[in-house]
mmCIF file of C-alpha atoms in Angstrom:
data_model
loop_
_atom_site.group_PDB
_atom_site.id
_atom_site.type_symbol
_atom_site.label_atom_id
_atom_site.label_comp_id
_atom_site.label_asym_id
_atom_site.label_seq_id
_atom_site.Cartn_x
_atom_site.Cartn_y
_atom_site.Cartn_z
ATOM 1 C CA MET F 130 12.466 26.209 -19.110
ATOM 2 C CA LYS F 131 14.625 28.868 -17.637
ATOM 3 C CA TYR F 132 17.820 27.049 -18.462
ATOM 4 C CA VAL F 133 16.661 26.329 -22.000
ATOM 5 C CA GLY F 134 16.252 30.010 -22.669
ATOM 6 C CA ARG F 135 19.551 30.734 -21.050
ATOM 7 C CA GLY F 136 21.207 27.942 -22.980
ATOM 8 C CA THR F 137 20.156 29.386 -26.290
ATOM 9 C CA ALA F 138 21.229 32.825 -25.175
ATOM 10 C CA VAL F 139 24.619 31.550 -24.115
ATOM 11 C CA LEU F 140 25.118 29.696 -27.363
ATOM 12 C CA VAL F 141 24.235 32.729 -29.367
ATOM 13 C CA GLY F 142 26.542 34.700 -27.152
ATOM 14 C CA ILE F 143 29.359 32.329 -28.034
ATOM 15 C CA LEU F 144 28.669 32.723 -31.724
ATOM 16 C CA MET F 145 28.518 36.507 -31.443
ATOM 17 C CA ALA F 146 31.875 36.662 -29.798
ATOM 18 C CA GLY F 147 33.539 35.319 -32.906
ATOM 19 C CA CYS F 148 37.238 34.812 -32.820
ATOM 20 C CA ALA F 149 37.989 37.802 -30.664
ATOM 21 C CA SER F 150 39.306 37.321 -27.156
ATOM 22 C CA PHE F 151 36.811 35.180 -25.272
ATOM 23 C CA PRO F 152 36.630 35.395 -21.478
ATOM 24 C CA PRO F 153 37.079 32.113 -19.576
ATOM 25 C CA PRO F 154 33.547 30.643 -19.176
ATOM 26 C CA HIS F 155 33.712 30.083 -15.429
ATOM 27 C CA ASP F 156 29.956 30.448 -15.059
ATOM 28 C CA ARG F 157 29.403 27.683 -17.601
ATOM 29 C CA VAL F 158 31.755 25.405 -15.718
ATOM 30 C CA ALA F 159 29.752 26.050 -12.580
ATOM 31 C CA ALA F 160 26.439 25.439 -14.364
ATOM 32 C CA SER F 161 27.676 22.206 -15.915
ATOM 33 C CA GLU F 162 29.126 20.980 -12.654
ATOM 34 C CA ALA F 163 25.885 21.713 -10.864
ATOM 35 C CA ALA F 164 23.851 19.808 -13.463
ATOM 36 C CA VAL F 165 26.222 16.830 -13.363
ATOM 37 C CA ARG F 166 26.134 16.770 -9.583
ATOM 38 C CA SER F 167 22.330 16.916 -9.493
ATOM 39 C CA ALA F 168 22.084 13.949 -11.855
ATOM 40 C CA GLN F 169 24.615 11.997 -9.774
ATOM 41 C CA GLU F 170 22.831 12.755 -6.546
ATOM 42 C CA LEU F 171 19.479 11.623 -7.935
ATOM 43 C CA GLY F 172 21.077 8.282 -8.863
ATOM 44 C CA ALA F 173 21.640 8.613 -12.616
ATOM 45 C CA ARG F 174 24.393 6.008 -12.372
ATOM 46 C CA GLU F 175 21.806 3.345 -11.501
ATOM 47 C CA VAL F 176 19.734 4.075 -14.606
ATOM 48 C CA PRO F 177 21.626 2.707 -17.620
ATOM 49 C CA GLN F 178 20.290 5.198 -20.163
ATOM 50 C CA ALA F 179 20.747 8.161 -17.872
ATOM 51 C CA SER F 180 24.195 6.896 -16.983
ATOM 52 C CA SER F 181 25.398 7.083 -20.580
ATOM 53 C CA TYR F 182 24.199 10.695 -20.831
ATOM 54 C CA LEU F 183 25.895 11.478 -17.545
ATOM 55 C CA THR F 184 29.157 9.990 -18.813
ATOM 56 C CA LEU F 185 28.975 12.241 -21.861
ATOM 57 C CA ALA F 186 28.307 15.254 -19.674
ATOM 58 C CA GLN F 187 31.225 14.416 -17.390
ATOM 59 C CA ASP F 188 33.611 13.925 -20.327
ATOM 60 C CA GLU F 189 32.570 17.206 -21.907
ATOM 61 C CA LEU F 190 32.984 18.981 -18.615
ATOM 62 C CA ASP F 191 36.486 17.592 -18.175
ATOM 63 C CA LYS F 192 37.508 18.445 -21.751
ATOM 64 C CA GLY F 193 35.984 21.890 -21.455
ATOM 65 C CA LYS F 194 38.038 22.608 -18.358
ATOM 66 C CA ALA F 195 41.183 21.341 -20.073
ATOM 67 C CA MET F 196 40.529 23.639 -23.025
ATOM 68 C CA MET F 197 40.102 26.576 -20.704
ATOM 69 C CA ARG F 198 43.516 25.840 -19.255
ATOM 70 C CA ASN F 199 44.913 26.010 -22.816
ATOM 71 C CA GLY F 200 43.110 29.292 -23.439
ATOM 72 C CA ASP F 201 40.577 27.792 -25.894
ATOM 73 C CA ASN F 202 37.749 29.517 -24.134
ATOM 74 C CA ARG F 203 35.318 29.624 -27.006
ATOM 75 C CA GLU F 204 35.516 25.909 -27.711
ATOM 76 C CA ALA F 205 35.406 25.237 -24.003
ATOM 77 C CA ALA F 206 32.176 27.220 -23.738
ATOM 78 C CA GLU F 207 30.558 25.154 -26.490
ATOM 79 C CA LEU F 208 31.580 21.883 -24.865
ATOM 80 C CA LEU F 209 30.297 23.087 -21.522
ATOM 81 C CA GLU F 210 26.933 23.907 -23.103
ATOM 82 C CA ARG F 211 26.764 20.374 -24.467
ATOM 83 C CA SER F 212 27.770 19.026 -21.081
ATOM 84 C CA ARG F 213 24.992 20.817 -19.292
ATOM 85 C CA ALA F 214 22.402 19.783 -21.910
ATOM 86 C CA ASP F 215 23.472 16.141 -21.496
ATOM 87 C CA ALA F 216 23.428 16.308 -17.700
ATOM 88 C CA GLU F 217 19.954 17.791 -17.698
ATOM 89 C CA VAL F 218 18.630 14.945 -19.838
ATOM 90 C CA ALA F 219 20.342 12.458 -17.516
ATOM 91 C CA LEU F 220 18.653 14.096 -14.544
ATOM 92 C CA ALA F 221 15.208 14.048 -16.196
ATOM 93 C CA MET F 222 15.622 10.404 -17.236
ATOM 94 C CA THR F 223 16.514 9.384 -13.704
ATOM 95 C CA ARG F 224 13.499 11.194 -12.331
ATOM 96 C CA GLU F 225 11.270 9.646 -15.000
ATOM 97 C CA THR F 226 12.446 6.154 -14.084
ATOM 98 C CA LYS F 227 11.545 6.746 -10.453
ATOM 99 C CA THR F 228 8.077 8.109 -11.169
ATOM 100 C CA ARG F 229 7.444 5.265 -13.636
ATOM 101 C CA THR F 230 8.241 2.710 -10.935
ATOM 102 C CA ALA F 231 6.031 4.530 -8.431
ATOM 103 C CA ALA F 232 3.127 4.646 -10.916
ATOM 104 C CA GLN F 233 3.467 0.946 -11.692
ATOM 105 C CA GLU F 234 3.488 0.077 -8.002
ATOM 106 C CA ALA F 235 0.386 2.181 -7.332
ATOM 107 C CA LYS F 236 -1.431 0.548 -10.253
ATOM 108 C CA ALA F 237 -0.460 -2.894 -8.995
ATOM 109 C CA ARG F 238 -1.931 -2.033 -5.589
ATOM 110 C CA VAL F 239 -5.208 -0.978 -7.218
ATOM 111 C CA GLN F 240 -5.259 -4.244 -9.122
ATOM 112 C CA ALA F 241 -4.626 -6.270 -5.976
ATOM 113 C CA LEU F 242 -7.326 -4.407 -4.065
ATOM 114 C CA ARG F 243 -9.850 -4.895 -6.851
ATOM 115 C CA GLN F 244 -9.120 -8.587 -7.041
ATOM 116 C CA GLY F 245 -9.432 -8.820 -3.281
ATOM 117 C CA THR F 246 -12.841 -7.118 -3.082
ATOM 118 C CA ALA F 247 -14.481 -8.216 -6.287
ATOM 119 C CA PRO F 248 -13.281 -11.572 -7.556
ATOM 120 C CA ALA F 249 -13.879 -11.904 -11.264
ATOM 121 C CA VAL F 250 -17.427 -13.119 -11.838
ATOM 122 C CA GLY F 251 -17.779 -15.743 -14.531
ATOM 123 C CA GLY F 252 -14.314 -15.099 -15.866
ATOM 124 C CA GLY F 253 -10.709 -15.852 -15.235
ATOM 125 C CA PRO F 254 -8.420 -13.689 -13.127
ATOM 126 C CA GLN F 255 -8.062 -10.129 -14.257
ATOM 127 C CA LYS F 256 -5.135 -9.486 -16.494
ATOM 128 C CA PRO F 257 -2.523 -7.188 -14.988
ATOM 129 C CA PRO F 258 -1.889 -4.079 -17.061
ATOM 130 C CA ALA F 259 0.964 -4.299 -19.492
ATOM 131 C CA PRO F 260 3.876 -2.145 -18.283
ATOM 132 C CA PRO F 261 4.242 0.971 -20.426
ATOM 133 C CA PRO F 262 7.195 0.870 -22.795
ATOM 134 C CA PRO F 263 10.181 2.756 -21.460
ATOM 135 C CA PRO F 264 10.904 6.062 -23.151
ATOM 136 C CA ASN F 265 13.277 5.458 -25.991
ATOM 137 C CA PRO F 266 15.119 8.508 -27.249
ATOM 138 C CA ALA F 267 17.963 7.990 -29.640
ATOM 139 C CA PRO F 268 21.187 6.903 -28.005
ATOM 140 C CA PRO F 269 23.434 9.865 -27.320
ATOM 141 C CA PRO F 270 25.973 10.421 -30.075
ATOM 142 C CA SER F 271 29.546 10.621 -29.058
ATOM 143 C CA PRO F 272 30.642 14.224 -28.800
ATOM 144 C CA MET A 226 14.230 35.370 -16.306
ATOM 145 C CA ILE A 227 13.455 38.676 -17.999
ATOM 146 C CA SER A 228 17.104 39.456 -18.530
ATOM 147 C CA SER A 229 17.745 36.007 -19.982
ATOM 148 C CA LYS A 230 14.858 36.428 -22.436
ATOM 149 C CA LYS A 231 16.159 39.787 -23.464
ATOM 150 C CA SER A 232 19.629 38.434 -23.974
ATOM 151 C CA ARG A 233 18.208 35.592 -26.052
ATOM 152 C CA VAL A 234 16.445 38.017 -28.388
ATOM 153 C CA LEU A 235 19.597 40.031 -28.690
ATOM 154 C CA GLY A 236 21.488 36.834 -29.259
ATOM 155 C CA LEU A 237 19.224 35.700 -32.075
ATOM 156 C CA LEU A 238 19.830 38.996 -33.817
ATOM 157 C CA GLY A 239 23.543 38.572 -33.273
ATOM 158 C CA LEU A 240 23.399 35.056 -34.679
ATOM 159 C CA SER A 241 21.886 36.353 -37.919
ATOM 160 C CA ALA A 242 24.734 38.764 -38.252
ATOM 161 C CA ALA A 243 27.267 36.074 -37.490
ATOM 162 C CA GLY A 244 25.606 33.726 -39.981
ATOM 163 C CA ILE A 245 25.999 36.124 -42.850
ATOM 164 C CA VAL A 246 29.731 36.101 -42.549
ATOM 165 C CA GLY A 247 30.055 32.340 -42.019
ATOM 166 C CA CYS A 248 31.364 29.884 -44.550
ATOM 167 C CA SER A 249 29.086 27.883 -46.840
ATOM 168 C CA THR A 250 27.835 24.332 -46.241
ATOM 169 C CA THR A 251 25.504 22.198 -48.333
ATOM 170 C CA THR A 252 24.792 19.076 -46.248
ATOM 171 C CA PRO A 253 23.622 19.645 -42.699
ATOM 172 C CA PRO A 254 25.952 18.439 -39.983
ATOM 173 C CA ARG A 255 24.893 15.209 -38.300
ATOM 174 C CA GLU A 256 23.885 17.078 -35.146
ATOM 175 C CA LEU A 257 21.303 19.126 -37.027
ATOM 176 C CA ALA A 258 19.816 16.022 -38.676
ATOM 177 C CA ASP A 259 19.639 14.347 -35.261
ATOM 178 C CA ALA A 260 18.017 17.438 -33.793
ATOM 179 C CA ARG A 261 15.293 17.423 -36.465
ATOM 180 C CA ALA A 262 14.559 13.746 -35.836
ATOM 181 C CA ALA A 263 14.518 14.220 -32.079
ATOM 182 C CA TYR A 264 12.086 17.105 -32.355
ATOM 183 C CA THR A 265 9.753 15.128 -34.646
ATOM 184 C CA ARG A 266 9.800 12.275 -32.151
ATOM 185 C CA ALA A 267 9.107 14.529 -29.165
ATOM 186 C CA ALA A 268 6.314 16.375 -31.008
ATOM 187 C CA SER A 269 4.516 13.098 -31.782
ATOM 188 C CA GLY A 270 4.712 11.933 -28.151
ATOM 189 C CA PRO A 271 3.030 13.228 -24.986
ATOM 190 C CA ALA A 272 5.104 16.427 -24.841
ATOM 191 C CA PRO A 273 2.649 18.701 -26.784
ATOM 192 C CA GLN A 274 -0.019 17.980 -24.150
ATOM 193 C CA LEU A 275 2.031 17.492 -20.998
ATOM 194 C CA LYS A 276 5.216 19.540 -21.409
ATOM 195 C CA PRO A 277 4.517 22.160 -24.101
ATOM 196 C CA ASP A 278 6.856 24.762 -22.608
ATOM 197 C CA THR A 279 9.964 22.606 -22.907
ATOM 198 C CA LEU A 280 8.887 21.458 -26.351
ATOM 199 C CA ILE A 281 8.501 25.070 -27.513
ATOM 200 C CA GLU A 282 11.988 25.848 -26.227
ATOM 201 C CA ALA A 283 13.269 22.807 -28.097
ATOM 202 C CA LYS A 284 11.621 24.097 -31.256
ATOM 203 C CA ARG A 285 13.176 27.534 -30.817
ATOM 204 C CA THR A 286 16.617 26.042 -30.330
ATOM 205 C CA LEU A 287 16.120 23.907 -33.427
ATOM 206 C CA ASN A 288 15.001 26.966 -35.398
ATOM 207 C CA THR A 289 18.117 28.823 -34.312
ATOM 208 C CA ALA A 290 20.251 25.926 -35.505
ATOM 209 C CA GLU A 291 18.338 25.802 -38.807
ATOM 210 C CA ARG A 292 18.807 29.519 -39.324
ATOM 211 C CA ALA A 293 22.503 29.274 -38.568
ATOM 212 C CA PHE A 294 22.763 26.466 -41.095
ATOM 213 C CA SER A 295 20.773 28.228 -43.831
ATOM 214 C CA GLN A 296 22.803 31.363 -43.323
ATOM 215 C CA SER A 297 25.961 29.337 -43.690
ATOM 216 C CA ALA A 298 27.231 29.869 -40.168
ATOM 217 C CA ASP A 299 30.362 28.133 -39.036
ATOM 218 C CA ASP A 300 29.919 24.336 -39.074
ATOM 219 C CA ARG A 301 31.010 24.036 -35.509
ATOM 220 C CA ASP A 302 28.406 26.530 -34.348
ATOM 221 C CA VAL A 303 25.635 24.734 -36.236
ATOM 222 C CA ALA A 304 26.779 21.458 -34.727
ATOM 223 C CA THR A 305 26.678 22.814 -31.196
ATOM 224 C CA LEU A 306 23.287 24.436 -31.697
ATOM 225 C CA GLY A 307 21.986 21.194 -33.232
ATOM 226 C CA TYR A 308 23.414 19.135 -30.391
ATOM 227 C CA VAL A 309 21.737 21.240 -27.760
ATOM 228 C CA ALA A 310 18.495 21.360 -29.778
ATOM 229 C CA GLN A 311 18.441 17.565 -29.889
ATOM 230 C CA ARG A 312 18.899 17.384 -26.128
ATOM 231 C CA ARG A 313 16.106 19.894 -25.577
ATOM 232 C CA SER A 314 13.704 17.744 -27.598
ATOM 233 C CA GLU A 315 14.732 14.658 -25.668
ATOM 234 C CA LEU A 316 14.306 16.588 -22.464
ATOM 235 C CA ALA A 317 10.760 17.621 -23.445
ATOM 236 C CA ASP A 318 9.878 14.004 -24.202
ATOM 237 C CA VAL A 319 11.309 12.626 -20.966
ATOM 238 C CA GLN A 320 9.767 15.399 -18.880
ATOM 239 C CA ALA A 321 6.371 14.761 -20.479
ATOM 240 C CA ARG A 322 6.600 11.067 -19.623
ATOM 241 C CA ASN A 323 7.500 12.054 -16.106
ATOM 242 C CA VAL A 324 4.316 14.139 -15.867
ATOM 243 C CA MET A 325 2.370 11.224 -17.309
ATOM 244 C CA ASN A 326 3.781 8.895 -14.631
ATOM 245 C CA GLU A 327 2.892 11.346 -11.900
ATOM 246 C CA GLN A 328 -0.647 11.643 -13.203
ATOM 247 C CA GLU A 329 -1.045 7.888 -13.392
ATOM 248 C CA GLN A 330 0.283 7.456 -9.878
ATOM 249 C CA ALA A 331 -2.056 10.140 -8.528
ATOM 250 C CA GLN A 332 -4.999 8.505 -10.262
ATOM 251 C CA ALA A 333 -4.106 5.080 -8.884
ATOM 252 C CA GLU A 334 -3.700 6.448 -5.369
ATOM 253 C CA ASN A 335 -7.036 8.177 -5.693
ATOM 254 C CA GLU A 336 -8.609 4.840 -6.613
ATOM 255 C CA ILE A 337 -6.925 3.155 -3.663
ATOM 256 C CA GLN A 338 -8.432 5.732 -1.328
ATOM 257 C CA GLN A 339 -11.861 5.297 -2.880
ATOM 258 C CA ILE A 340 -11.690 1.533 -2.489
ATOM 259 C CA ALA A 341 -10.536 1.909 1.110
ATOM 260 C CA ALA A 342 -13.348 4.380 1.847
ATOM 261 C CA GLN A 343 -15.903 2.005 0.338
ATOM 262 C CA ARG A 344 -14.680 -0.830 2.493
ATOM 263 C CA MET A 345 -14.842 1.314 5.598
ATOM 264 C CA SER A 346 -18.393 2.537 4.944
ATOM 265 C CA GLN A 347 -20.005 -0.731 3.919
ATOM 266 C CA PRO A 348 -18.912 -4.042 5.391
ATOM 267 C CA GLN A 349 -18.992 -6.978 3.065
ATOM 268 C CA PRO A 350 -22.676 -7.914 2.538
ATOM 269 C CA ASP A 351 -22.096 -11.663 2.643
ATOM 270 C CA MET A 352 -20.046 -11.331 5.831
ATOM 271 C CA SER A 353 -22.699 -9.341 7.679
ATOM 272 C CA GLN A 354 -25.359 -11.817 6.574
ATOM 273 C CA LYS A 355 -23.358 -14.718 7.910
ATOM 274 C CA LEU A 356 -22.781 -12.917 11.183
ATOM 275 C CA GLU A 357 -26.484 -12.197 11.536
ATOM 276 C CA GLN A 358 -27.377 -15.820 10.810
ATOM 277 C CA ALA A 359 -24.889 -17.045 13.356
ATOM 278 C CA GLN A 360 -26.245 -14.662 15.985
ATOM 279 C CA ARG A 361 -29.820 -15.678 15.263
ATOM 280 C CA ALA A 362 -28.951 -19.378 15.412
ATOM 281 C CA GLN A 363 -27.186 -18.867 18.728
ATOM 282 C CA THR A 364 -30.128 -16.954 20.196
ATOM 283 C CA ASP A 365 -32.522 -19.685 19.056
ATOM 284 C CA ALA A 366 -30.399 -22.403 20.611
ATOM 285 C CA GLU A 367 -30.187 -20.532 23.913
ATOM 286 C CA ARG A 368 -33.923 -19.971 23.999
ATOM 287 C CA ARG A 369 -34.692 -23.634 23.300
ATOM 288 C CA ALA A 370 -32.248 -24.761 25.993
ATOM 289 C CA ARG A 371 -33.765 -22.383 28.497
ATOM 290 C CA GLU A 372 -37.282 -23.581 27.719
ATOM 291 C CA ALA A 373 -36.224 -27.183 28.155
ATOM 292 C CA LEU A 374 -34.556 -26.430 31.473
ATOM 293 C CA ASP A 375 -37.621 -24.540 32.696
ATOM 294 C CA LYS A 376 -39.675 -27.700 32.362
ATOM 295 C CA LEU A 377 -37.196 -29.679 34.444
ATOM 296 C CA GLY A 378 -37.206 -27.733 37.644
ATOM 297 C CA GLN A 379 -36.206 -24.532 39.297
ATOM 298 C CA VAL A 380 -34.270 -22.298 36.979
ATOM 299 C CA ARG A 381 -32.869 -18.948 37.928
ATOM 300 C CA ASP A 382 -30.474 -16.504 36.351
ATOM 301 C CA GLU A 383 -27.458 -15.461 38.324
ATOM 302 C CA ALA A 384 -24.438 -13.403 37.486
ATOM 303 C CA ARG A 385 -22.419 -16.549 36.862
ATOM 304 C CA GLY A 386 -25.051 -18.027 34.546
ATOM 305 C CA THR A 387 -28.314 -19.920 34.338
ATOM 306 C CA VAL A 388 -28.768 -22.281 37.295
ATOM 307 C CA LEU A 389 -30.966 -25.390 37.238
ATOM 308 C CA THR A 390 -31.543 -26.869 40.696
ATOM 309 C CA LEU A 391 -32.333 -30.554 41.016
ATOM 310 C CA PRO A 392 -33.583 -31.703 44.463
ATOM 311 C CA GLY A 393 -31.393 -34.333 46.097
ATOM 312 C CA GLN A 394 -34.190 -36.702 47.041
ATOM 313 C CA VAL A 395 -35.272 -37.210 43.442
ATOM 314 C CA MET A 396 -31.651 -37.675 42.307
ATOM 315 C CA PHE A 397 -29.842 -40.028 44.667
ATOM 316 C CA TYR A 398 -30.315 -42.847 47.138
ATOM 317 C CA VAL A 399 -29.848 -41.608 50.673
ATOM 318 C CA GLY A 400 -26.172 -41.182 51.581
ATOM 319 C CA LYS A 401 -25.011 -42.489 48.201
ATOM 320 C CA ALA A 402 -23.877 -41.140 44.856
ATOM 321 C CA THR A 403 -25.968 -43.523 42.792
ATOM 322 C CA LEU A 404 -28.545 -41.936 40.482
ATOM 323 C CA LEU A 405 -32.229 -42.838 40.949
ATOM 324 C CA PRO A 406 -34.174 -43.976 37.869
ATOM 325 C CA GLY A 407 -36.176 -40.726 37.907
ATOM 326 C CA ALA A 408 -32.928 -38.735 37.926
ATOM 327 C CA ARG A 409 -31.788 -40.453 34.749
ATOM 328 C CA GLN A 410 -34.931 -39.366 33.005
ATOM 329 C CA LYS A 411 -34.422 -35.752 34.083
ATOM 330 C CA LEU A 412 -30.765 -35.798 33.118
ATOM 331 C CA ASN A 413 -31.647 -37.161 29.684
ATOM 332 C CA GLN A 414 -33.707 -34.054 29.160
ATOM 333 C CA VAL A 415 -30.898 -31.833 30.439
ATOM 334 C CA ALA A 416 -28.513 -33.545 28.041
ATOM 335 C CA ASP A 417 -30.941 -32.980 25.159
ATOM 336 C CA ALA A 418 -31.229 -29.303 26.026
ATOM 337 C CA LEU A 419 -27.518 -28.671 26.411
ATOM 338 C CA ARG A 420 -26.031 -31.035 23.839
ATOM 339 C CA ASP A 421 -25.493 -28.340 21.206
ATOM 340 C CA GLU A 422 -23.982 -25.953 23.686
ATOM 341 C CA THR A 423 -20.601 -24.808 22.453
ATOM 342 C CA ASP A 424 -20.313 -21.271 23.809
ATOM 343 C CA HIS A 425 -21.174 -21.873 27.440
ATOM 344 C CA SER A 426 -19.316 -24.229 29.701
ATOM 345 C CA ILE A 427 -21.324 -26.203 32.240
ATOM 346 C CA MET A 428 -20.562 -26.625 35.937
ATOM 347 C CA VAL A 429 -22.208 -29.337 38.018
ATOM 348 C CA GLU A 430 -22.180 -28.551 41.733
ATOM 349 C CA GLY A 431 -23.143 -30.974 44.468
ATOM 350 C CA TYR A 432 -24.466 -29.701 47.855
ATOM 351 C CA THR A 433 -25.377 -31.354 51.155
ATOM 352 C CA ASP A 434 -27.132 -30.236 54.308
ATOM 353 C CA SER A 435 -25.155 -29.451 57.448
ATOM 354 C CA THR A 436 -25.523 -32.798 59.172
ATOM 355 C CA GLY A 437 -22.479 -35.030 59.318
ATOM 356 C CA SER A 438 -18.813 -34.087 59.111
ATOM 357 C CA ASP A 439 -17.545 -31.577 56.624
ATOM 358 C CA GLN A 440 -15.224 -34.126 55.114
ATOM 359 C CA THR A 441 -18.023 -36.630 54.559
ATOM 360 C CA ASN A 442 -20.226 -33.950 53.068
ATOM 361 C CA GLU A 443 -17.556 -32.724 50.715
ATOM 362 C CA ILE A 444 -16.707 -36.207 49.523
ATOM 363 C CA LEU A 445 -20.364 -37.081 49.018
ATOM 364 C CA SER A 446 -21.163 -33.831 47.206
ATOM 365 C CA GLN A 447 -18.132 -34.306 44.937
ATOM 366 C CA LYS A 448 -19.122 -37.895 44.137
ATOM 367 C CA ARG A 449 -22.681 -36.841 43.334
ATOM 368 C CA ALA A 450 -21.532 -33.988 41.120
ATOM 369 C CA ASP A 451 -19.162 -36.398 39.347
ATOM 370 C CA ALA A 452 -22.004 -38.862 38.839
ATOM 371 C CA VAL A 453 -24.167 -36.235 37.211
ATOM 372 C CA ARG A 454 -21.303 -34.999 35.039
ATOM 373 C CA ASP A 455 -20.403 -38.526 33.932
ATOM 374 C CA TYR A 456 -23.995 -39.254 33.074
ATOM 375 C CA LEU A 457 -24.318 -36.100 30.979
ATOM 376 C CA VAL A 458 -21.038 -36.779 29.169
ATOM 377 C CA ALA A 459 -22.239 -40.307 28.457
ATOM 378 C CA HIS A 460 -25.324 -38.761 26.921
ATOM 379 C CA GLY A 461 -23.689 -36.390 24.502
ATOM 380 C CA ILE A 462 -22.416 -33.372 26.426
ATOM 381 C CA LYS A 463 -18.863 -32.594 25.342
ATOM 382 C CA ALA A 464 -16.493 -33.586 28.132
ATOM 383 C CA ASP A 465 -14.332 -30.500 27.768
ATOM 384 C CA MET A 466 -17.374 -28.271 28.263
ATOM 385 C CA ILE A 467 -18.484 -29.685 31.627
ATOM 386 C CA LYS A 468 -16.912 -29.800 35.079
ATOM 387 C CA ALA A 469 -18.013 -31.122 38.445
ATOM 388 C CA ARG A 470 -17.389 -29.701 41.914
ATOM 389 C CA GLY A 471 -18.369 -30.848 45.418
ATOM 390 C CA GLN A 472 -19.459 -27.909 47.554
ATOM 391 C CA GLY A 473 -20.372 -29.720 50.777
ATOM 392 C CA LYS A 474 -22.700 -27.839 53.051
ATOM 393 C CA SER A 475 -21.780 -24.420 51.705
ATOM 394 C CA ASN A 476 -24.211 -21.948 50.146
ATOM 395 C CA PRO A 477 -27.395 -23.282 51.776
ATOM 396 C CA ILE A 478 -30.571 -22.136 50.007
ATOM 397 C CA ALA A 479 -32.765 -22.841 53.078
ATOM 398 C CA THR A 480 -32.412 -23.278 56.844
ATOM 399 C CA ASN A 481 -30.705 -26.444 58.090
ATOM 400 C CA ALA A 482 -32.823 -26.246 61.253
ATOM 401 C CA THR A 483 -35.856 -27.955 59.741
ATOM 402 C CA ALA A 484 -36.257 -31.196 57.801
ATOM 403 C CA THR A 485 -37.803 -29.351 54.860
ATOM 404 C CA GLY A 486 -34.948 -26.854 54.791
ATOM 405 C CA ARG A 487 -32.327 -29.618 54.920
ATOM 406 C CA ALA A 488 -34.095 -31.441 52.085
ATOM 407 C CA MET A 489 -33.890 -28.292 49.981
ATOM 408 C CA ASN A 490 -30.192 -27.852 50.720
ATOM 409 C CA ARG A 491 -29.418 -31.387 49.506
ATOM 410 C CA ARG A 492 -29.298 -30.680 45.799
ATOM 411 C CA VAL A 493 -27.390 -30.633 42.563
ATOM 412 C CA GLU A 494 -27.057 -27.398 40.637
ATOM 413 C CA ILE A 495 -26.292 -27.406 36.959
ATOM 414 C CA VAL A 496 -24.859 -24.024 35.970
ATOM 415 C CA VAL A 497 -24.774 -22.972 32.332
ATOM 416 C CA GLU A 498 -22.036 -20.435 32.775
ATOM 417 C CA ASN A 499 -21.956 -17.063 31.124
ATOM 418 C CA PRO A 500 -18.871 -16.622 28.968
ATOM 419 C CA PRO A 501 -16.333 -14.355 30.671
ATOM 420 C CA SER A 502 -16.621 -11.809 27.856
ATOM 421 C CA ARG A 503 -20.323 -11.134 28.492
#
């Protein structure tokens, strides 16, 4: 929420600055690094989809920092914005995978309890619920 | 938060200005096309209901990218705006699914608690019925056994259990451990009464009067108790439920100074023991 608004603002800020001298985007480096670190700490590397987003974010962060060293601050700022957007999706995907597992486990417990108390009368065993399909956003394009 | 909103509004105005001076493009960059598709996908999923705020931000970012494109902003700027817009839409979708998972988990845990509460408040009906039946059957069996014992002779309740006393002179030949014919008849009835006993163990105790040596009395009382036990086991009492013990002249129930008293002290007691838990 907050970061989305800020992201747009920052982007627009980049565009406004045009080709004039652009200050080194140290704050964007910090923001991107923080987002990447959060995703890593939550375990994004163990979630294949999230891991590919995290790889993108890390690459963009590294390239952005290299560009800053060459004085290409404007391009660096754009890459860093992409990096943070990627890292935030990686973080959300990791969290979503965890809550999906927790929900499935809770539902399985309900099922087991129900079968324990009330065995199916005049019918076969109750069918376990089909696992929900994993979220399937488009694969991240290469930057 | 307020300052970031303000800066965004200012930024949007600035973008318009920047767009005017940009170079012209006819086909949208791939990032913008991807961003449109991603938004359509997120808007048709759970995000409108469960994560509308992120979805609205995604839409705003997409609109900014669209405006930059239509106003012929620099290709690179449109691409970056489109890239971020696509990620915002994906974020809205993933966050909405996360909310959905949390709701489903909460609902399932609620159900688990309800089921647990139900089980606590009402025990299984068939189980309680069975328990009641078993208790009733046990009470009936105990009552029948007690009635049968009452007909046989002296019965009294003690702390250790229900005690049936059989007088020595109707049970054994004098000085011997051989059962009299009348004793067999009585013991048949005892066996009938106690055959179904499974909860209470049975102790057969032999007693003598105080005449004669202690050793003789103890041996005789043990032999007599054994004889009674063996007879009962032969007539259907489970062997692991019944024991025999010679008590000699101990625990007299009458004076050993008179013939009548000594006759009363020569006896066999059959104790239907109370279970230790009761």
